[in-house]
Coordinates of C-alpha atoms in Angstrom, one line a residue:
Chain A
M11 CA 77.5 47.8 79.4
Y12 CA 79.5 44.7 80.0
N13 CA 82.7 45.2 82.6
E14 CA 86.0 44.7 81.8
K15 CA 86.1 40.6 83.2
V16 CA 83.2 40.3 81.5
I17 CA 84.5 41.8 77.7
D18 CA 88.0 39.9 78.5
H19 CA 86.0 35.9 79.2
F20 CA 84.1 37.0 75.8
Q21 CA 86.9 37.6 73.5
N22 CA 89.6 34.8 75.4
P23 CA 87.1 32.8 75.9
R24 CA 88.9 30.2 78.4
N25 CA 88.4 26.3 77.5
A26 CA 86.4 26.9 74.8
G27 CA 85.6 24.3 72.4
E28 CA 83.7 20.6 71.4
M29 CA 85.2 17.8 73.7
F30 CA 85.6 14.6 72.3
D31 CA 85.6 11.9 74.6
P32 CA 83.8 13.3 77.2
S33 CA 83.2 12.3 80.3
G34 CA 79.6 13.7 81.3
V35 CA 78.0 16.9 79.1
G36 CA 75.3 18.8 80.0
E37 CA 73.0 21.8 77.9
V38 CA 70.7 23.6 79.0
G39 CA 69.0 26.9 77.3
N40 CA 66.0 26.9 74.1
M41 CA 66.2 29.0 70.8
K42 CA 63.6 31.0 71.9
C43 CA 64.9 32.7 74.2
G44 CA 68.6 32.7 71.9
D45 CA 71.3 31.2 74.3
I46 CA 72.0 27.5 74.1
M47 CA 75.1 26.3 76.7
K48 CA 77.1 22.9 76.3
I49 CA 79.1 21.5 78.8
F50 CA 81.6 18.9 78.7
I51 CA 83.0 17.2 81.5
K52 CA 86.3 15.3 81.8
V53 CA 86.1 13.0 85.0
E54 CA 89.0 11.3 86.9
N55 CA 88.9 10.1 90.9
D56 CA 85.9 12.4 91.1
R57 CA 87.8 15.3 90.1
I58 CA 86.8 17.9 86.9
E59 CA 90.5 17.2 85.3
D60 CA 89.0 18.5 82.2
I61 CA 86.5 21.0 80.9
S62 CA 84.9 22.2 77.8
F63 CA 81.6 24.8 76.5
L64 CA 80.4 25.3 73.1
T65 CA 77.8 27.8 73.4
F66 CA 74.9 29.3 70.6
G67 CA 74.6 33.0 72.6
C68 CA 75.1 36.9 73.3
G69 CA 78.5 38.5 74.9
A70 CA 77.4 37.7 78.4
A71 CA 76.3 33.8 78.0
I72 CA 80.1 32.8 76.3
A73 CA 81.8 34.8 78.8
S74 CA 80.1 32.7 81.9
S75 CA 80.7 30.0 80.4
S76 CA 84.1 30.7 80.1
M77 CA 84.1 31.7 83.7
L78 CA 82.5 28.4 84.8
T79 CA 84.9 25.9 83.0
E80 CA 88.3 28.5 85.3
L81 CA 85.9 28.7 88.1
V82 CA 85.7 24.7 88.4
K83 CA 88.3 23.0 87.1
G84 CA 90.3 20.9 89.4
K85 CA 87.6 20.9 92.0
T86 CA 86.1 17.5 92.8
L87 CA 82.4 16.9 91.5
D88 CA 80.5 17.6 95.1
E89 CA 82.0 20.9 95.0
A90 CA 81.5 21.8 91.4
M91 CA 77.8 20.2 91.5
K92 CA 77.6 23.9 95.0
I93 CA 78.8 26.4 92.4
T94 CA 75.7 28.4 91.1
N95 CA 74.9 30.4 88.8
M96 CA 74.9 33.5 90.5
D97 CA 78.3 32.1 91.5
V98 CA 79.9 32.7 87.8
A99 CA 77.9 36.9 87.4
N100 CA 79.2 37.4 90.6
H101 CA 83.0 36.4 89.8
L102 CA 82.9 38.1 86.4
G103 CA 82.4 40.9 88.5
G104 CA 78.5 40.5 87.7
L105 CA 76.4 40.8 84.9
P106 CA 73.3 43.5 84.1
E107 CA 70.6 42.9 85.3
A108 CA 68.9 41.5 82.4
K109 CA 70.9 38.4 81.6
L110 CA 71.2 37.8 85.1
H111 CA 68.5 35.2 83.9
C112 CA 68.0 34.8 80.4
S113 CA 72.2 34.2 80.1
N114 CA 73.4 33.2 82.5
L115 CA 72.8 29.2 82.4
A116 CA 76.3 27.3 83.4
A117 CA 76.3 26.1 86.5
D118 CA 73.0 24.7 85.3
A119 CA 75.1 22.9 82.3
L120 CA 77.4 22.0 84.1
H121 CA 75.7 20.3 86.6
K122 CA 73.9 18.6 83.9
A123 CA 77.2 17.4 82.8
I124 CA 78.4 16.3 86.0
E125 CA 74.6 14.2 86.5
D126 CA 75.0 12.1 82.9
Y127 CA 78.7 11.0 84.6
R128 CA 76.8 9.8 87.7
S129 CA 74.2 7.6 85.6
K130 CA 76.7 6.7 83.5
V131 CA 78.9 5.2 86.4
Q132 CA 76.6 3.7 88.5
Chain B
M26 CA 91.6 51.6 65.9
K27 CA 90.3 51.7 62.7
R28 CA 86.1 53.0 63.5
I29 CA 83.3 52.3 60.5
Y30 CA 80.1 54.0 61.8
L31 CA 77.6 51.4 60.0
D32 CA 74.2 52.5 62.4
H33 CA 72.8 54.8 59.8
G34 CA 69.4 53.2 60.8
A35 CA 69.7 54.2 64.2
T36 CA 71.5 58.5 63.6
T37 CA 73.3 60.0 61.4
P38 CA 75.3 62.8 62.3
M39 CA 74.9 66.4 61.5
H40 CA 75.7 67.8 58.5
P41 CA 78.5 70.9 58.9
Q42 CA 76.6 73.2 57.2
V43 CA 73.7 72.0 59.7
L44 CA 76.0 72.9 62.6
E45 CA 76.6 76.3 61.1
A46 CA 72.5 76.9 60.7
M47 CA 71.7 76.4 64.5
L48 CA 74.5 78.4 66.1
P49 CA 73.5 81.6 66.2
F50 CA 70.2 80.2 67.7
F51 CA 72.2 79.2 70.5
G52 CA 73.9 83.0 70.7
Q53 CA 72.6 86.1 69.8
V54 CA 69.3 84.7 68.2
F55 CA 67.6 83.8 70.9
G56 CA 64.4 84.9 71.7
N57 CA 60.7 83.6 72.1
P58 CA 59.2 83.6 69.1
S59 CA 56.1 84.4 70.8
S60 CA 57.6 87.9 71.8
I61 CA 56.1 91.4 70.1
H62 CA 59.3 92.6 70.3
S63 CA 62.7 92.5 68.3
F64 CA 63.6 89.9 69.6
G65 CA 60.9 87.8 69.3
R66 CA 59.9 89.0 65.9
E67 CA 63.8 87.4 65.4
A68 CA 63.1 84.2 66.1
R69 CA 59.5 84.7 65.0
R70 CA 60.4 85.3 61.2
A71 CA 62.9 82.0 61.4
L72 CA 60.8 79.3 62.8
E73 CA 58.2 80.6 59.9
E74 CA 61.4 80.3 57.4
S75 CA 62.2 77.4 59.0
R76 CA 58.7 76.4 58.8
E77 CA 58.4 77.1 55.5
K78 CA 61.7 75.7 54.0
T79 CA 60.7 72.2 55.1
A80 CA 56.6 72.2 53.6
L81 CA 58.8 73.5 50.3
A82 CA 61.3 70.2 50.4
L83 CA 58.4 68.1 51.4
G84 CA 55.2 69.3 48.1
A85 CA 53.2 71.0 51.2
A86 CA 52.2 73.9 52.2
P87 CA 53.7 76.2 55.1
G88 CA 50.5 75.5 57.6
E89 CA 50.6 71.9 57.4
I90 CA 54.1 71.4 59.1
I91 CA 53.8 70.7 62.9
F92 CA 57.4 71.1 65.0
T93 CA 57.7 68.5 67.3
S94 CA 60.7 66.7 69.3
G95 CA 60.6 63.7 67.1
G96 CA 59.3 61.4 65.4
T97 CA 57.5 59.1 68.1
E98 CA 56.0 62.5 69.0
A99 CA 55.0 63.1 66.3
D100 CA 53.2 59.4 65.7
N101 CA 51.7 59.6 69.0
L102 CA 50.7 63.3 67.7
A103 CA 48.5 61.6 64.6
I104 CA 47.2 58.7 66.2
Q105 CA 45.9 59.4 69.7
G106 CA 45.0 62.6 67.6
V107 CA 42.9 61.1 64.7
A108 CA 41.9 58.6 67.2
E109 CA 40.6 61.9 70.0
A110 CA 38.7 63.3 67.1
L111 CA 37.0 60.9 65.1
S112 CA 36.0 58.5 68.3
G113 CA 32.6 59.4 67.8
K114 CA 32.9 58.5 63.5
G115 CA 34.3 55.1 63.9
R116 CA 36.0 53.2 67.0
H117 CA 38.4 51.0 64.6
L118 CA 42.4 51.7 63.6
I119 CA 44.0 49.5 61.2
T120 CA 47.6 49.5 60.9
S121 CA 50.8 47.1 60.1
A122 CA 52.6 44.4 62.4
I123 CA 56.0 46.4 61.2
E124 CA 55.9 49.1 62.7
H125 CA 58.2 50.6 64.4
H126 CA 57.2 50.7 68.1
A127 CA 56.1 54.7 68.7
V128 CA 53.3 53.4 66.1
L129 CA 52.6 49.5 67.5
D130 CA 52.4 50.7 71.5
T131 CA 50.3 54.4 70.6
F132 CA 48.0 51.9 69.2
K133 CA 48.1 49.4 71.8
A134 CA 47.2 51.6 73.9
L135 CA 44.4 53.3 72.1
S136 CA 43.2 49.1 72.3
K137 CA 42.9 49.1 75.8
K138 CA 41.2 52.5 76.0
G139 CA 37.6 50.5 73.4
F140 CA 39.2 51.6 70.0
E141 CA 39.8 47.7 67.9
V142 CA 42.7 47.6 65.9
T143 CA 43.5 45.7 62.9
L144 CA 46.8 44.7 62.3
L145 CA 48.0 44.1 58.9
P146 CA 50.2 40.9 58.3
V147 CA 53.7 40.7 55.1
D148 CA 54.9 38.8 53.1
R149 CA 58.1 37.0 53.6
Y150 CA 60.5 40.5 52.5
G151 CA 57.8 42.4 55.0
M152 CA 55.8 43.8 51.8
V153 CA 51.9 44.7 53.3
D154 CA 49.5 43.7 50.7
P155 CA 47.1 46.2 48.9
D156 CA 44.4 43.3 49.1
D157 CA 44.6 43.1 53.0
L158 CA 44.3 46.5 53.9
V159 CA 41.3 46.5 51.3
S160 CA 39.3 43.3 53.4
A161 CA 40.5 45.1 57.0
L162 CA 38.5 48.5 55.6
R163 CA 34.6 48.5 57.7
D164 CA 32.6 51.4 58.6
D165 CA 33.8 52.9 61.2
T166 CA 37.6 52.3 59.8
I167 CA 39.1 56.0 61.2
L168 CA 42.7 55.7 60.2
V169 CA 45.2 54.0 58.9
S170 CA 48.7 53.5 59.8
V171 CA 51.8 52.1 57.2
M172 CA 55.4 53.2 57.2
M173 CA 57.1 54.3 54.5
A174 CA 60.5 52.4 55.2
N175 CA 61.0 49.8 57.9
N176 CA 64.1 51.0 60.0
E177 CA 64.6 46.9 60.9
I178 CA 64.7 45.9 57.5
G179 CA 65.1 49.1 54.9
T180 CA 61.2 47.2 53.1
L181 CA 59.8 50.4 51.4
Q182 CA 55.7 49.7 51.6
P183 CA 53.5 51.0 48.3
I184 CA 52.9 53.8 50.6
E185 CA 51.2 55.6 46.7
E186 CA 48.6 52.6 46.4
L187 CA 48.0 52.3 50.1
S188 CA 46.9 55.4 50.4
R189 CA 44.9 56.2 47.4
I190 CA 42.2 52.5 48.8
C191 CA 42.1 55.0 51.7
R192 CA 41.5 58.7 50.5
E193 CA 38.9 56.4 47.3
K194 CA 37.4 55.2 51.1
G195 CA 37.5 58.7 53.1
V196 CA 39.5 57.0 55.5
Y197 CA 43.0 59.0 57.3
F198 CA 46.4 57.4 55.6
H199 CA 49.2 57.5 57.8
T200 CA 52.1 57.6 57.7
D201 CA 55.9 57.3 59.8
A202 CA 58.4 57.9 57.3
V203 CA 61.0 59.0 59.6
Q204 CA 63.1 56.0 58.0
A205 CA 62.0 57.6 54.3
I206 CA 63.2 61.4 54.4
G207 CA 66.2 62.3 52.8
N208 CA 66.8 58.1 51.3
I209 CA 63.4 58.5 48.9
P210 CA 61.3 60.9 46.5
V211 CA 58.4 62.3 48.8
N212 CA 55.9 64.9 46.8
L213 CA 52.9 65.9 50.1
K214 CA 51.4 67.0 46.0
E215 CA 50.7 64.0 44.4
L216 CA 50.7 61.7 47.6
P217 CA 47.4 61.4 49.3
V218 CA 48.2 60.9 52.5
D219 CA 46.5 63.0 55.6
L220 CA 49.6 62.5 58.0
L221 CA 53.1 62.0 57.8
S222 CA 56.1 62.3 60.2
L223 CA 60.1 62.1 61.0
S224 CA 62.4 63.3 62.7
A225 CA 65.6 65.2 61.3
H226 CA 68.1 63.0 63.1
K227 CA 67.7 60.7 61.4
F228 CA 68.2 62.0 57.5
Y229 CA 71.4 64.0 59.0
G230 CA 70.0 67.2 61.3
P231 CA 70.2 67.6 64.8
K232 CA 68.3 64.7 67.9
G233 CA 65.4 65.9 70.0
V234 CA 63.5 68.0 67.2
G235 CA 60.9 66.6 64.3
A236 CA 57.5 66.8 62.6
L237 CA 54.3 66.4 61.3
F238 CA 52.4 67.0 58.5
V239 CA 49.0 67.1 58.4
R240 CA 46.9 67.3 55.5
R241 CA 44.7 71.0 55.4
G242 CA 40.9 70.1 56.7
T243 CA 42.2 66.9 58.5
K244 CA 40.8 66.6 61.8
L245 CA 42.9 66.0 65.0
G246 CA 42.8 66.5 68.5
K247 CA 44.6 68.0 70.9
L248 CA 47.4 65.5 73.2
F249 CA 48.7 68.1 75.5
F250 CA 46.7 71.8 76.5
G251 CA 49.1 75.2 77.0
G252 CA 50.3 78.0 74.7
G253 CA 49.6 78.7 71.3
Q254 CA 52.3 77.3 70.1
E255 CA 51.5 75.2 66.6
K256 CA 48.4 76.0 66.2
K257 CA 47.8 74.3 70.0
Q258 CA 48.5 71.1 68.6
R259 CA 52.2 71.0 70.2
P260 CA 51.7 74.5 73.1
G261 CA 55.9 74.9 74.2
T262 CA 58.1 77.4 73.3
E263 CA 60.4 76.2 70.8
N264 CA 63.0 74.2 69.8
L265 CA 64.5 77.4 68.1
P266 CA 67.4 76.1 67.3
G267 CA 67.4 72.3 66.5
I268 CA 64.2 73.5 64.4
V269 CA 66.0 76.0 62.0
G270 CA 68.5 72.8 61.8
L271 CA 65.7 70.5 61.1
A272 CA 64.9 73.0 58.2
K273 CA 68.5 73.3 56.8
A274 CA 69.1 69.6 56.7
I275 CA 65.6 69.0 54.9
E276 CA 66.5 71.2 52.2
L277 CA 69.9 69.3 51.6
A278 CA 68.1 66.6 52.5
V279 CA 66.6 66.4 49.3
V280 CA 68.4 67.7 47.1
D281 CA 69.3 65.7 44.4
I282 CA 67.7 62.0 45.6
P283 CA 68.1 59.4 42.8
G284 CA 71.4 60.3 42.4
K285 CA 72.6 59.3 46.2
A286 CA 70.0 56.7 46.7
A287 CA 71.9 54.9 43.5
A288 CA 75.3 55.8 45.3
M289 CA 74.3 54.8 47.9
A290 CA 72.5 51.4 46.7
A291 CA 75.8 50.4 45.1
L292 CA 77.3 50.1 48.3
R293 CA 74.4 48.2 49.2
D294 CA 74.7 45.9 47.1
R295 CA 78.3 45.1 47.6
L296 CA 77.6 45.1 50.2
I297 CA 74.9 41.9 50.5
G298 CA 76.2 40.4 47.9
S299 CA 79.6 40.3 49.6
L300 CA 78.3 39.0 53.2
L301 CA 76.2 36.4 50.8
E302 CA 78.8 34.6 49.0
Q303 CA 82.1 35.2 51.8
I304 CA 80.2 33.9 54.2
E305 CA 78.2 30.4 54.5
E306 CA 74.4 30.4 55.7
V307 CA 73.4 34.0 55.3
Q308 CA 69.7 34.9 54.6
L309 CA 69.1 38.7 53.4
N310 CA 66.0 40.2 55.1
G311 CA 63.8 42.4 54.0
H312 CA 63.1 42.4 50.5
P313 CA 66.0 42.9 47.4
V314 CA 64.5 45.7 45.7
Q315 CA 62.1 47.5 47.1
R316 CA 64.3 48.4 50.4
L317 CA 66.3 52.1 51.6
P318 CA 69.6 52.6 50.0
G319 CA 71.4 52.2 52.6
N320 CA 69.9 49.7 54.6
V321 CA 71.9 45.9 54.4
N322 CA 69.6 43.1 57.3
V323 CA 71.2 39.7 57.0
S324 CA 70.4 37.3 59.5
I325 CA 74.0 35.0 59.3
K326 CA 72.9 31.8 60.9
Y327 CA 74.5 29.8 64.4
V328 CA 75.9 33.5 65.6
E329 CA 73.4 35.3 68.5
G330 CA 73.2 38.2 67.4
E331 CA 74.1 40.7 70.0
G332 CA 77.4 38.5 70.8
L333 CA 77.9 39.4 67.2
L334 CA 77.5 42.9 67.4
L335 CA 79.9 42.8 70.9
D336 CA 82.7 40.8 68.8
L337 CA 82.3 43.9 65.6
D338 CA 82.4 46.4 68.3
L339 CA 85.5 45.5 69.7
K340 CA 87.0 45.9 66.6
G341 CA 85.8 49.4 65.7
I342 CA 81.8 48.2 63.1
A343 CA 79.3 50.0 64.6
A344 CA 76.3 47.8 63.2
S345 CA 72.8 46.8 64.7
S346 CA 71.0 43.5 65.5
G347 CA 67.4 42.4 65.8
S348 CA 68.2 40.0 68.5
A349 CA 66.4 39.1 72.2
C350 CA 69.4 40.2 73.9
T351 CA 69.6 43.8 72.5
S352 CA 66.2 44.8 72.8
G353 CA 66.4 44.9 76.1
S354 CA 62.9 42.3 76.3
L355 CA 63.5 39.0 75.9
E356 CA 62.1 39.1 72.6
P357 CA 63.4 39.3 69.0
S358 CA 62.9 41.0 66.8
H359 CA 58.5 41.8 66.0
V360 CA 59.4 43.4 62.7
L361 CA 61.5 39.5 61.5
M362 CA 58.9 37.4 63.5
A363 CA 56.5 39.1 61.5
C364 CA 57.9 38.3 57.8
G365 CA 58.1 34.3 59.3
L366 CA 61.6 34.0 60.6
D367 CA 62.4 31.1 63.2
H368 CA 63.4 32.5 66.2
Q369 CA 67.2 31.0 65.4
T370 CA 67.3 33.1 62.0
A371 CA 65.6 35.9 64.2
H372 CA 68.4 36.3 66.6
G373 CA 71.1 36.3 64.1
S374 CA 70.1 39.2 62.5
L375 CA 72.4 42.1 61.8
R376 CA 71.4 45.0 60.4
L377 CA 74.5 47.4 59.0
T378 CA 72.4 51.2 57.5
L379 CA 75.1 52.7 55.5
G380 CA 75.1 56.7 55.5
H381 CA 76.5 59.3 52.9
N382 CA 79.9 59.1 54.2
N383 CA 81.3 55.4 53.8
T384 CA 83.0 54.1 50.7
A385 CA 83.3 51.2 49.2
E386 CA 86.6 50.6 51.1
D387 CA 84.2 50.7 54.4
V388 CA 82.1 48.0 52.9
D389 CA 84.6 45.8 51.5
Y390 CA 86.7 46.4 55.4
A391 CA 83.6 45.2 57.9
V392 CA 82.9 42.4 55.3
E393 CA 86.8 41.3 56.9
I394 CA 85.9 41.9 59.7
I395 CA 82.4 40.7 59.9
K396 CA 83.9 37.2 58.6
G397 CA 86.6 36.8 61.5
S398 CA 83.4 37.6 63.9
V399 CA 81.7 34.8 62.4
A400 CA 84.4 32.3 62.1
R401 CA 85.3 32.8 65.6
L402 CA 82.4 33.1 67.4
R403 CA 80.9 29.8 64.8
E404 CA 83.7 28.5 66.2
M405 CA 82.3 28.4 70.1
S406 CA 78.7 27.4 68.7
L407 CA 77.2 24.6 69.6
L408 CA 74.4 24.8 66.9
Y409 CA 77.3 25.6 64.4
K410 CA 79.6 22.6 65.3
N411 CA 75.6 20.7 64.9
Y412 CA 75.4 21.7 60.8
R413 CA 78.9 20.9 60.5
R414 CA 78.6 17.3 61.7
K415 CA 74.4 17.3 60.2
N416 CA 76.5 18.7 56.5
D417 CA 79.4 16.4 57.1
N418 CA 78.5 12.8 58.6
P419 CA 74.7 13.4 56.6
Q420 CA 74.2 9.2 57.5
T421 CA 74.2 9.6 60.9
G422 CA 71.7 11.7 62.5
E423 CA 71.9 12.0 66.5
E424 CA 75.0 14.4 67.7
E425 CA 75.8 12.1 70.5
T426 CA 76.8 8.7 68.4
S427 CA 79.1 10.6 66.2
C428 CA 80.8 12.4 69.0
I429 CA 81.4 8.7 70.1
T430 CA 81.9 6.7 66.6
K431 CA 84.7 10.9 66.1
K432 CA 86.6 8.7 69.3

């Protein structure tokens, strides 16, 4: 049901783990649908210098978290804000239809982390 | 890669003797049992011998067996058939909250056609309380359906007591015994059920064939129309290879059930014991004792079931889960929810169902793989990190603050 790229990101997740001194954090999801993601970002000169994630969820949730972190590392905050959940799914080569809405939330978590950072520096 | 199949609740591999018994019916014995020539008579003989074997294995009479396309069709035929036949007598039906969807959704469909359905609750082990049945029964109740063994958590229901209550009240009792046949002894001479469903591929027979036991004298309406096969209850040319396979499979399945069940239960308890001892925050779902000999269902907290299944599959372990992500719907298992589990615990459920070919080595190997997968997934699980933090620093409440103090 998952393609090879999704399986690769699930098996070898990029940037998984906690960040102890993040510039911003964003959490999305709920227990009812079974996927909860938290994105940590470190921002320097308006760029995402480092990013990591913690995810409780299905294969699609873990793979999309991993893919997102790979996509936005080094990007400016404005560039990162433009990335959508669909972009993440497309870079994974697609996700099963049922997973597109429930487990594909990584970009939302990232946007929350950026907002969190911006609210702190203002 | 070493592969271990621990999903016998989903389906079982066919017994070699079953395959052997079926083979002639894909070749030289091809006649239609309804034809009167020698080819047809040969097929008819095999059909009726299969019916006799199946009846014998269950303690039933041959005339009480209707072959179907499987468990789902048997359940539909039983429930819709009784509703059709007795709708003039009453329109109240009773079933349990943890039935298979083949039963539950059939009742749901009937509730949209003017029938009233009462769902019996279960306790935290997934057990129906006979007292709840007594209070649910009404003068207009026409059918009660409670499964013999649950497919997800393996809980065995007090079918003897439940069916006796119904017999005394003169209410038909149906049981979905799809998971039970071959695992626990069933003797329909003594058990007062009126209808019983079974499916061959759950007991090392072929897929696409099952049977409904209909006790003599039970009124059953018609769902299908066509020829005169299966007492006109299930018209259509019979799936003879499948039926022959079912008969051979049930004949083999009922040999020494207590002995086979005891061996499998020992393996099951070894698996349950290892999981509970070797992985933190694991709970057993279902009844500790009154459960299928091959069923293990645990909730592994802080990991999500589908992710765990995927990881196990990549390492050669075939299992299943009651997680929402595996069901196709967005809801976790109705069985686990009916047992009172919260969403998180239901999402972390893992079902391992043993078969006759599994060994103690398989079980120990699977435990090692599961331990590794759980550790890997927990390492990136937000919920696990939150749990550890709370456990390691019980004084610092909120995660955000503890995150800063660790800086």
